[in-house]
mmCIF file of C-alpha atoms (C1' of nucleotides) in Angstrom:
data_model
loop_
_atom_site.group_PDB
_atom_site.id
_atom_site.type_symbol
_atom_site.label_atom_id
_atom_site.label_comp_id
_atom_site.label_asym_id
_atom_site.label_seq_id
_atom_site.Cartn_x
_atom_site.Cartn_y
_atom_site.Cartn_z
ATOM 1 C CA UNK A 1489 6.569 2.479 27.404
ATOM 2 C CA UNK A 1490 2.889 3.500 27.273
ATOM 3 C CA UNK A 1491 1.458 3.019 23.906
ATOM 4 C CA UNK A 1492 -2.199 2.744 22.922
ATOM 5 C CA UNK A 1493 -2.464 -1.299 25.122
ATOM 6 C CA UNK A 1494 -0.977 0.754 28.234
ATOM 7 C CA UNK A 1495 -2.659 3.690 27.728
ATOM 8 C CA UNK A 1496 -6.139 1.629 27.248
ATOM 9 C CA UNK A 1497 -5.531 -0.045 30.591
ATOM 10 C CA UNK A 1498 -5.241 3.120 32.928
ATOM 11 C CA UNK A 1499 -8.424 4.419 31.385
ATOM 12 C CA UNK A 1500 -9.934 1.148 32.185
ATOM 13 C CA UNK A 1501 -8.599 1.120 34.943
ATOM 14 C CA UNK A 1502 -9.593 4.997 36.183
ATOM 15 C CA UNK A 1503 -12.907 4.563 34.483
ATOM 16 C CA UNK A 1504 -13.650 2.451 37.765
ATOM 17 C CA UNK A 1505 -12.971 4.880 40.012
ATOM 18 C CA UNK A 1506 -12.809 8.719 38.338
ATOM 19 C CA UNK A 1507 -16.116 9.878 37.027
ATOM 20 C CA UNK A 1508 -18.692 11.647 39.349
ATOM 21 C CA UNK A 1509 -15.795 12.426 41.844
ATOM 22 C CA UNK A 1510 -15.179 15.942 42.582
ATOM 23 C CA UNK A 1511 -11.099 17.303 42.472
ATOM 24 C CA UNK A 1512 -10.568 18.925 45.413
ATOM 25 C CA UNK A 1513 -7.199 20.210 45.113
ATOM 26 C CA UNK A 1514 -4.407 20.355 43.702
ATOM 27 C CA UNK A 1515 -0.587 19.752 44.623
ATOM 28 C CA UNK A 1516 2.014 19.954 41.677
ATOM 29 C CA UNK A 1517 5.924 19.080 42.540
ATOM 30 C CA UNK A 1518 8.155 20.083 39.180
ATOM 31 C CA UNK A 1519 5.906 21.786 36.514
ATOM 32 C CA UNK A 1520 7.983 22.091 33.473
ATOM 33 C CA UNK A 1521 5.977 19.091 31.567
ATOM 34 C CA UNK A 1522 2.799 21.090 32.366
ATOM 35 C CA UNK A 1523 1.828 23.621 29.933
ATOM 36 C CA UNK A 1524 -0.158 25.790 32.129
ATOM 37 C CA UNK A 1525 0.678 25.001 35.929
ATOM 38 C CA UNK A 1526 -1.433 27.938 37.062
ATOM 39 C CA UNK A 1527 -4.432 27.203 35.136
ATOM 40 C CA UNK A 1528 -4.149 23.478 36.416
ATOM 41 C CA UNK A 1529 -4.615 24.675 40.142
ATOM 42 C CA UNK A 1530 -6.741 27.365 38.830
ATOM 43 C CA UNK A 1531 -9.207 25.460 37.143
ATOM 44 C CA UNK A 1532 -9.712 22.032 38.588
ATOM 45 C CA UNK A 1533 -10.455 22.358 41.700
ATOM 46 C CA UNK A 1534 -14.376 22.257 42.400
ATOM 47 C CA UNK A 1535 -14.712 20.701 38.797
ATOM 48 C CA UNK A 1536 -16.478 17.184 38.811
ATOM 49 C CA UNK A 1537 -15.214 14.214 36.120
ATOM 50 C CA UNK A 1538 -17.390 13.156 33.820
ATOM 51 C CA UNK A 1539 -15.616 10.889 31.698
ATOM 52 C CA UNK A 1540 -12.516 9.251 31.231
ATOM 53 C CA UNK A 1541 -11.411 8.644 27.640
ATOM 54 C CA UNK A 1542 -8.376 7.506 25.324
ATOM 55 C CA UNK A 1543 -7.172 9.397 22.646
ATOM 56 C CA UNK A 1544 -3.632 7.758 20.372
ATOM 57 C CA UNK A 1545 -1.453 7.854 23.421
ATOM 58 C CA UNK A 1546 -3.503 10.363 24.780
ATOM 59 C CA UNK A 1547 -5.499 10.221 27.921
ATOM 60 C CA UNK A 1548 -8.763 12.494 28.609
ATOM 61 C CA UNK A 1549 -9.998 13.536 32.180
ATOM 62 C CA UNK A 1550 -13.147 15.359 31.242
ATOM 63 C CA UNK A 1551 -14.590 17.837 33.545
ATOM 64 C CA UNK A 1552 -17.432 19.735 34.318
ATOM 65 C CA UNK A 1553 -18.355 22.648 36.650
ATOM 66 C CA UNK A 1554 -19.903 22.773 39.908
ATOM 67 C CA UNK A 1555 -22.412 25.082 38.351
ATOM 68 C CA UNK A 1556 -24.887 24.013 35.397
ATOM 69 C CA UNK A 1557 -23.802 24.654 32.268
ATOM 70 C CA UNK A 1558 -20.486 25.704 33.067
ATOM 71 C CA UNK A 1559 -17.324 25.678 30.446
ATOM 72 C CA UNK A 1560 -16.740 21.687 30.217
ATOM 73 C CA UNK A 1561 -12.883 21.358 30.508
ATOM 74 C CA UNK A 1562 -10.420 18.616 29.830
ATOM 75 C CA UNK A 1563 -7.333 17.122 31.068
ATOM 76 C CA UNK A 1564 -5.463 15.600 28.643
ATOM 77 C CA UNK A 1565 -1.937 13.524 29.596
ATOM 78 C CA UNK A 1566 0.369 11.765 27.356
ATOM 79 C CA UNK A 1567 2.056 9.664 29.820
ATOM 80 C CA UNK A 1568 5.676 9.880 27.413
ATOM 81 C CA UNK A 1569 8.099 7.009 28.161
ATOM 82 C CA UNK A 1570 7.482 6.708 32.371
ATOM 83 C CA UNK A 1571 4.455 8.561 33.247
ATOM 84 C CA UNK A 1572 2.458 6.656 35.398
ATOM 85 C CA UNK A 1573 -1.406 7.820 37.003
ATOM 86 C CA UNK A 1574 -2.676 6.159 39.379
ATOM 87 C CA UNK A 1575 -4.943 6.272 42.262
ATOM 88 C CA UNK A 1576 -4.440 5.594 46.234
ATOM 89 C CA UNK A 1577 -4.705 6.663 49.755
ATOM 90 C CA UNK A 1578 -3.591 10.333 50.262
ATOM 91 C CA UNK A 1579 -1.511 8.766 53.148
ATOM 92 C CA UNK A 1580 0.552 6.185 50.924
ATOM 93 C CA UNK A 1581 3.780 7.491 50.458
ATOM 94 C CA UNK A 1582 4.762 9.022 47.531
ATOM 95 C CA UNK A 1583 7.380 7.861 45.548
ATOM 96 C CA UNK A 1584 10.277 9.782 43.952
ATOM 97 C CA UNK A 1585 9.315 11.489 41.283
ATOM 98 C CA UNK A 1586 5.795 11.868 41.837
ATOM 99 C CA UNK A 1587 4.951 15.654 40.548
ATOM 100 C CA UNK A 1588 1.107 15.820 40.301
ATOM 101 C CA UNK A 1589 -1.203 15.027 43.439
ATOM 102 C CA UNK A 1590 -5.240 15.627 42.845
ATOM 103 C CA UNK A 1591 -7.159 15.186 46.195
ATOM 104 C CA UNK A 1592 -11.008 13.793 45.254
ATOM 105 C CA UNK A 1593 -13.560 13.571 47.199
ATOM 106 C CA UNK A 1594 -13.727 10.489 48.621
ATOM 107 C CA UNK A 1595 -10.606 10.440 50.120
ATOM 108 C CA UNK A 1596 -8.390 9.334 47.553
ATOM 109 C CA UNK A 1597 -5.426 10.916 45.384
ATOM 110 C CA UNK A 1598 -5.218 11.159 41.907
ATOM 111 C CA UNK A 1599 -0.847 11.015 41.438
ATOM 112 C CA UNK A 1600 1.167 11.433 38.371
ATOM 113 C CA UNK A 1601 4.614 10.164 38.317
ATOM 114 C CA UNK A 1602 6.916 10.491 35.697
ATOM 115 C CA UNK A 1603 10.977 10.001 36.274
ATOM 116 C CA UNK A 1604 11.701 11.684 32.979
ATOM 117 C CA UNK A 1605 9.093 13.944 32.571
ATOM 118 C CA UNK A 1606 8.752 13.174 29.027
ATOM 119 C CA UNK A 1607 4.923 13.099 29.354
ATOM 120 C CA UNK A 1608 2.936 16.127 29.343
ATOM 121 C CA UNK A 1609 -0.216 17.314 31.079
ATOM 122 C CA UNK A 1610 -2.610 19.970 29.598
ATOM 123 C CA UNK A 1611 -5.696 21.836 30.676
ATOM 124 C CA UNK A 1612 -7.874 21.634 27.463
ATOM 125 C CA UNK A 1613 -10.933 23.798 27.016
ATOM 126 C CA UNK A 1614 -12.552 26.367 24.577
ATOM 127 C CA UNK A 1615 -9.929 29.150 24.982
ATOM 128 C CA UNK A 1616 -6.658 27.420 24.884
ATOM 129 C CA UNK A 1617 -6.065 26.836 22.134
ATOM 130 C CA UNK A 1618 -5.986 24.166 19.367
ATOM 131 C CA UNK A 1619 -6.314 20.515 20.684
ATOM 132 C CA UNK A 1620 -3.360 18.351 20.236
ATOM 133 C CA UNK A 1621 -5.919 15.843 19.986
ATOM 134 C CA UNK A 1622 -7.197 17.785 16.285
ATOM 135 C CA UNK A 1623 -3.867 16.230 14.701
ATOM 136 C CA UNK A 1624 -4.599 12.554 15.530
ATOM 137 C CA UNK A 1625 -4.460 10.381 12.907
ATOM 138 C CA UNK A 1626 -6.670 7.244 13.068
ATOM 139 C CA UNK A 1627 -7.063 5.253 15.897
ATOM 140 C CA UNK A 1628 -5.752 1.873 14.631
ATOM 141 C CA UNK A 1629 -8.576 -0.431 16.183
ATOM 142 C CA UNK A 1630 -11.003 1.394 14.652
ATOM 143 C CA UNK A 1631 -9.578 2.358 11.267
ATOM 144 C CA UNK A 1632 -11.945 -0.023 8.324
ATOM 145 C CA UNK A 1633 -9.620 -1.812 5.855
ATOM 146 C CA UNK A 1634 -10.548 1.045 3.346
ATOM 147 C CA UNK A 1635 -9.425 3.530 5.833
ATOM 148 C CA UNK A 1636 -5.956 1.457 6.360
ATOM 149 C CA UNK A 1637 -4.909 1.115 2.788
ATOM 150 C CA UNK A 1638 -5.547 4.849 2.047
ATOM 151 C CA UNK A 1639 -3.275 5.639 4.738
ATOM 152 C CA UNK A 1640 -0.584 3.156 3.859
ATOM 153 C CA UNK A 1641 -0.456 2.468 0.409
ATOM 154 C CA UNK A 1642 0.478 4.754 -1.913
ATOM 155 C CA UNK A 1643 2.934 6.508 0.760
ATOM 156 C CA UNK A 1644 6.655 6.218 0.121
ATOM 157 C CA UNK A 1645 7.668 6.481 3.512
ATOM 158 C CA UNK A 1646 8.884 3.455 5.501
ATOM 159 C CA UNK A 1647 6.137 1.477 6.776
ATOM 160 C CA UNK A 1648 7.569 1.668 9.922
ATOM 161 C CA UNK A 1649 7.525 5.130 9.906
ATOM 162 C CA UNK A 1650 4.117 5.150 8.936
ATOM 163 C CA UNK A 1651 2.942 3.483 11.973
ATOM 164 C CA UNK A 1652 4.723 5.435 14.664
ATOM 165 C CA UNK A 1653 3.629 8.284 13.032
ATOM 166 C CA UNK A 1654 0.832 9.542 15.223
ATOM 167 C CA UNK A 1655 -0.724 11.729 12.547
ATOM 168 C CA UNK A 1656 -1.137 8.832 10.583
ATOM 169 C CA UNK A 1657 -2.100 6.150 13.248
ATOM 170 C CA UNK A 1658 -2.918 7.729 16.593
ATOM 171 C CA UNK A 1659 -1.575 5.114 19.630
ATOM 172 C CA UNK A 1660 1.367 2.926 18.048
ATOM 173 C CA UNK A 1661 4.889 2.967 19.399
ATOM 174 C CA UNK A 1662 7.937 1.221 18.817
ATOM 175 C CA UNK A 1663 6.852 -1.983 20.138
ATOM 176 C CA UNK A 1664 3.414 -2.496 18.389
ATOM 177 C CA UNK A 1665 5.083 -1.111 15.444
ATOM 178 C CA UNK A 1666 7.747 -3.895 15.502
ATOM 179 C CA UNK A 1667 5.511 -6.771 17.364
ATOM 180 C CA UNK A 1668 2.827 -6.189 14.405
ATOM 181 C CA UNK A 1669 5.176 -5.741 11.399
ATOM 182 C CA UNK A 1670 6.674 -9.643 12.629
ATOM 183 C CA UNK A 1671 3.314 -10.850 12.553
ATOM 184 C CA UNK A 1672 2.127 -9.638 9.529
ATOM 185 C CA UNK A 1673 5.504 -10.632 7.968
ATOM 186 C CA UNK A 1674 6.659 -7.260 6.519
ATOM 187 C CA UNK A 1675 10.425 -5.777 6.640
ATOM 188 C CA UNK A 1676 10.124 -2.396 8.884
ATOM 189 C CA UNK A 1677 12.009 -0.931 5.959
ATOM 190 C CA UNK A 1678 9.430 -1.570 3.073
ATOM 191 C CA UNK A 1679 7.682 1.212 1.317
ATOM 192 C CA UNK A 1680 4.287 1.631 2.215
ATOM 193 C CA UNK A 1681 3.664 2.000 -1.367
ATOM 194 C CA UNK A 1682 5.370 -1.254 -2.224
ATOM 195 C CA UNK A 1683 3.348 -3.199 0.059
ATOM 196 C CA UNK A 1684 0.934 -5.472 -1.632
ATOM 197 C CA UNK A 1685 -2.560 -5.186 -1.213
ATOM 198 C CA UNK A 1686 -2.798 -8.376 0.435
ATOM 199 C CA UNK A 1687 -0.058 -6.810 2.940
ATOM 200 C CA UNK A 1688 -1.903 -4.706 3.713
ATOM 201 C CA UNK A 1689 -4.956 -6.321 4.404
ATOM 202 C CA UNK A 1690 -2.710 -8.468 6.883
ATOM 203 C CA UNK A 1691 -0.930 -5.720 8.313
ATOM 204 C CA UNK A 1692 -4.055 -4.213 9.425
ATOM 205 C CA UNK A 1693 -5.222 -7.579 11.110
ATOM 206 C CA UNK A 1694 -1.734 -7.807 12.803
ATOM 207 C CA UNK A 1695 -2.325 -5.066 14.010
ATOM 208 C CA UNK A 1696 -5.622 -5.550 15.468
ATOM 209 C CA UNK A 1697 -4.288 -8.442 16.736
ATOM 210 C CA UNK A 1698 -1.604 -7.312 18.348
ATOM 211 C CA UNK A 1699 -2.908 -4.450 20.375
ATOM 212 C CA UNK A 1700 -6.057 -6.296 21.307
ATOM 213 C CA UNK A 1701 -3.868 -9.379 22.962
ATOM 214 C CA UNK A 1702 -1.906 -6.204 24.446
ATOM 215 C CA UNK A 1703 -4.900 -4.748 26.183
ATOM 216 C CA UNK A 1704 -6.209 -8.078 27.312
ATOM 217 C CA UNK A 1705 -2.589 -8.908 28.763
ATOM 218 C CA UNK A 1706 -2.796 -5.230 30.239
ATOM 219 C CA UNK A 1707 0.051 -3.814 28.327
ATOM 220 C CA UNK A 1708 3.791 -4.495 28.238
ATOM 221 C CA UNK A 1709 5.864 -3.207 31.179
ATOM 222 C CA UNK A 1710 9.255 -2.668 29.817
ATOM 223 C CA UNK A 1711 10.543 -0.036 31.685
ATOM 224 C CA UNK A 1712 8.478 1.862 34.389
ATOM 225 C CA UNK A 1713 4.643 0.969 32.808
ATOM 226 C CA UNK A 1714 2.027 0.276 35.499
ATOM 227 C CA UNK A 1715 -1.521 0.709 35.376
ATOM 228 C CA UNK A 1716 -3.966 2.546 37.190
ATOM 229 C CA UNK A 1717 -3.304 0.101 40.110
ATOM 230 C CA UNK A 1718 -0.133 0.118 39.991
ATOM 231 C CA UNK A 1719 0.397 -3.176 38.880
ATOM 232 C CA UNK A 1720 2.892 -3.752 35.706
ATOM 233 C CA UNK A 1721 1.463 -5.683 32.368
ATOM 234 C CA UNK A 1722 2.171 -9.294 31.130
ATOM 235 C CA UNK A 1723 2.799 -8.963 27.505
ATOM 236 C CA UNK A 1724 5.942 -8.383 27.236
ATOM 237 C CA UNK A 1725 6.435 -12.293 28.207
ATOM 238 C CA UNK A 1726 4.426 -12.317 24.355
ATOM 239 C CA UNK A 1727 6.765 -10.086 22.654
ATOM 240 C CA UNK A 1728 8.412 -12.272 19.570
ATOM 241 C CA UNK A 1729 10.730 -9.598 18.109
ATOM 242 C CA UNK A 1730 10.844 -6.307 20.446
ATOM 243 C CA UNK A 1731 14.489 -6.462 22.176
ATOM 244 C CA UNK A 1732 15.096 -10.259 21.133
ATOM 245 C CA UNK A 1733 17.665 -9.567 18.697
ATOM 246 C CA UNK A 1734 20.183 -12.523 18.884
ATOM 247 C CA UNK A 1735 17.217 -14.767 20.049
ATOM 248 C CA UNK A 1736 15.538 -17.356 18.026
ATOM 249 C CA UNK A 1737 12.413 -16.367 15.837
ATOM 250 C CA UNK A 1738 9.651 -18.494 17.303
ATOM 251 C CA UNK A 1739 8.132 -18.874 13.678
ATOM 252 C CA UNK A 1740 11.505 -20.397 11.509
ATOM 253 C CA UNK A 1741 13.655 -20.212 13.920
ATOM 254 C CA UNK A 1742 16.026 -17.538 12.500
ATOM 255 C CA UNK A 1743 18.112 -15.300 14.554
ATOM 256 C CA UNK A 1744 16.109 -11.632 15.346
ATOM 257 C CA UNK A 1745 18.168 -8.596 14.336
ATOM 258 C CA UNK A 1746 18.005 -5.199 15.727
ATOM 259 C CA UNK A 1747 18.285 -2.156 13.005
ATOM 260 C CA UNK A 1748 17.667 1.481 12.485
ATOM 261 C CA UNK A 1749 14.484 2.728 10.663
ATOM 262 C CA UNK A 1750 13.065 5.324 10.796
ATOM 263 C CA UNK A 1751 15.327 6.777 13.105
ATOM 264 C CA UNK A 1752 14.510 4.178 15.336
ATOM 265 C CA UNK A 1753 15.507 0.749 16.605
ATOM 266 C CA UNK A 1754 13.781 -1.911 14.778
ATOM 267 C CA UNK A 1755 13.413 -5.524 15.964
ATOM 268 C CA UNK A 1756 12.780 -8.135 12.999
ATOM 269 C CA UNK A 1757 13.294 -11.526 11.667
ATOM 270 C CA UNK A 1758 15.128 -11.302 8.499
ATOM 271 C CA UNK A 1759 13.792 -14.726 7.318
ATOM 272 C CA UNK A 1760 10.150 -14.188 7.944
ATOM 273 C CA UNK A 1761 10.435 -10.393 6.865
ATOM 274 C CA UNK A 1762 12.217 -10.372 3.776
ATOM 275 C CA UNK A 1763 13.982 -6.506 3.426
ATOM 276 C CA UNK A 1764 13.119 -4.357 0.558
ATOM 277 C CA UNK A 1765 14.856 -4.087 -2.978
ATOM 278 C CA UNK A 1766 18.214 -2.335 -3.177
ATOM 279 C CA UNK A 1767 17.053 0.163 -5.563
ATOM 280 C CA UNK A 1768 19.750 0.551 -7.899
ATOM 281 C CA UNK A 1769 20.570 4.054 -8.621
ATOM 282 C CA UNK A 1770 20.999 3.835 -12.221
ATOM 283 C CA UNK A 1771 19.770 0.948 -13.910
ATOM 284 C CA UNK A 1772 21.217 0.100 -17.107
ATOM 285 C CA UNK A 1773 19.057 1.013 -20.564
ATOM 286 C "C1'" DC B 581 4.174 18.874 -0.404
ATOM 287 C "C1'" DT B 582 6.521 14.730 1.300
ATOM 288 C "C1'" DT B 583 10.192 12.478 3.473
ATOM 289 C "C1'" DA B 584 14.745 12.097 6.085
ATOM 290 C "C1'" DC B 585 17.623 13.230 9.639
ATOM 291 C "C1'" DG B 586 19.890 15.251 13.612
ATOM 292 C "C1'" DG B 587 19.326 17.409 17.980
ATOM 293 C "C1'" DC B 588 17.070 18.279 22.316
ATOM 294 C "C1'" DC B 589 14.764 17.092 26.702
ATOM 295 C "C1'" DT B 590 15.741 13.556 31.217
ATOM 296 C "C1'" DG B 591 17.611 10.013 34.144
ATOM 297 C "C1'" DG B 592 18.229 4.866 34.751
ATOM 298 C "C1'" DG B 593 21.099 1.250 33.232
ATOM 299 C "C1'" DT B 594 25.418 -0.349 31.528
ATOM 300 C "C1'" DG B 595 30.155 -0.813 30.816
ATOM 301 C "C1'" DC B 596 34.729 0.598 31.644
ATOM 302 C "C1'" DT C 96 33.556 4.876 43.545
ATOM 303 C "C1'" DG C 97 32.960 7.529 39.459
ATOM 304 C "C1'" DC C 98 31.628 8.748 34.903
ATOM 305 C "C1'" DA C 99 30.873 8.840 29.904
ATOM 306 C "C1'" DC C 100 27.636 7.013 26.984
ATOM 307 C "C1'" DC C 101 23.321 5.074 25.162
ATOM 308 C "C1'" DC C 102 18.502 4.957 24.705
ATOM 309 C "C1'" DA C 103 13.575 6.070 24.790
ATOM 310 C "C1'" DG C 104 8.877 9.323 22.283
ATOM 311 C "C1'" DG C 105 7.639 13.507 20.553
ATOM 312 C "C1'" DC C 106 8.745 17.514 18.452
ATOM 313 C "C1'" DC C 107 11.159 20.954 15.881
ATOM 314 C "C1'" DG C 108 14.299 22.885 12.517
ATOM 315 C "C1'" DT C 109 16.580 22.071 8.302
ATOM 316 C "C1'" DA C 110 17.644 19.905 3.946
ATOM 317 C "C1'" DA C 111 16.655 17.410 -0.214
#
DNA sequence: CTTACGGCCTGGGTGC
DNA sequence: TGCACCCAGGCCGTAA
């Protein structure tokens, strides 16, 4: 699934080859994940790319027109569970599920895939609206430690839920979220509020950590994750909790479980990340 | 206001 | 060969 690592590595990998290429056209197969099919083969074609940037999950295609000073525009994709954006020869063959095909102008096409269409794609620019960007919390490699407590302590939500919130932390998914909680040795389930302030502190480093080994491994390919070449990650061959339950903990050796929080499955080691307190309902006075 | 939870979207994988 | 079911991330509505 394409979290911030993933996400990190197509822009890397599109930075390469995007900006100062004009779109020439553009071909769209199923639209409903677009917001605005019409204004995507409306507006992009003639527009150069300036920049390629990532948002959280986001990623940013900005755009320019032909003419100076023209409206600057901006593609924004959230590549949801199976999006994948890539780049090749107009003649390669595309494969099922391919809906979006941008023709540049040196020859080569700009596709989006997505099997589910769980992604989205948006043409972003002065009169549509509201950014989804606006909502993002902080970006999690670039939050300071001051930044990081204010967001976590003091908030009774799960600390699990904390960090897949994307208004809170912009980027994290299910897997960072777990991968980072194990190394930081924190139960998904705590409080953000209960966490220590020395938790916290090593939450944040996990963290940092985690998603920086990530991007240098060029992401986790668990399901249908490739990069802007096509080629799938490595670190999920690193992942020490994320869909091991039953497996050994590579720290003491206890066995992984697999529970709901947050609404979501959560991978842990019960012996290195000790749950929170059964608060008793009534105590006695 | 904050948090919790269920449902919805889609289709590949799994198990019967 | 079929088919019901689960799961994923984001979002939305509703309830406490």
């Amino acid at each position: 699934m394409p979290e911030l690592p993933e996400v990190e590595t197509v822009v890397r990998g599109l930075q390469g080859v995007l900006p100062g290429r004009r779109i020439l056209s553009v071909r769209l197969g199923k639209t409903d994940f677009i917001d605005d099919p019409d204004a995507l083969e409306r507006e992009l074609p003639g527009t150069y790319i300036t920049s390629v940037q990532r948002h959280g999950k986001f990623l940013v295609v900005n755009l320019e027109g032909a003419a100076q000073g023209n409206a600057k525009l901006a593609l924004l994709i959230h590549l949801g569970m199976t999006g994948q954006l890539t780049t090749c020869a107009p003649e390669f063959p595309a494969p099922l599920h391919t809906h979006v095909f941008i023709s540049l102008d040196d020859g080569r096409e700009l596709r989006y895939r997505d099997i589910r269409r769980f992604g989205r794609i948006r043409v972003q620019s002065n009169r549509t609206g509201p950014s989804p960007l606006a909502a993002l919390g902080l970006d999690p490699l670039e939050a300071t430690a001051g930044e990081f407590r204010a967001q976590v302590g003091g908030r009774r939500a799960r600390v699990k839920a904390l960090l897949l919130d994307q208004r809170v932390f912009s980027g994290m998914g299910n897997i960072y979220a777990d991968e980072s909680l194990w190394r930081a040795r924190i139960h998904p389930a705590r409080l953000g509020a209960n966490l220590s302030a020395a938790e916290i502190v090593r939450l944040r480093s996990a963290v940092r950590h985690v998603l920086e080994e990530a991007i240098r491994l060029k992401g986790s390919s668990v399901s249908d994750y490739v990069g802007a070449d096509g080629l799938p990650g490595e670190f999920q061959l690193r992942h020490r909790v994320y869909k091991r339950q039953g497996k050994k903990c590579s720290r003491c050796g206890a066995t992984i479980r697999r529970m709901i929080v947050a609404g979501r499955s959560s991978h842990f080691c019960p012996q290195c990340q000790r749950g929170p307190r059964k608060t008793k309902a009534k105590a006695s006075n």
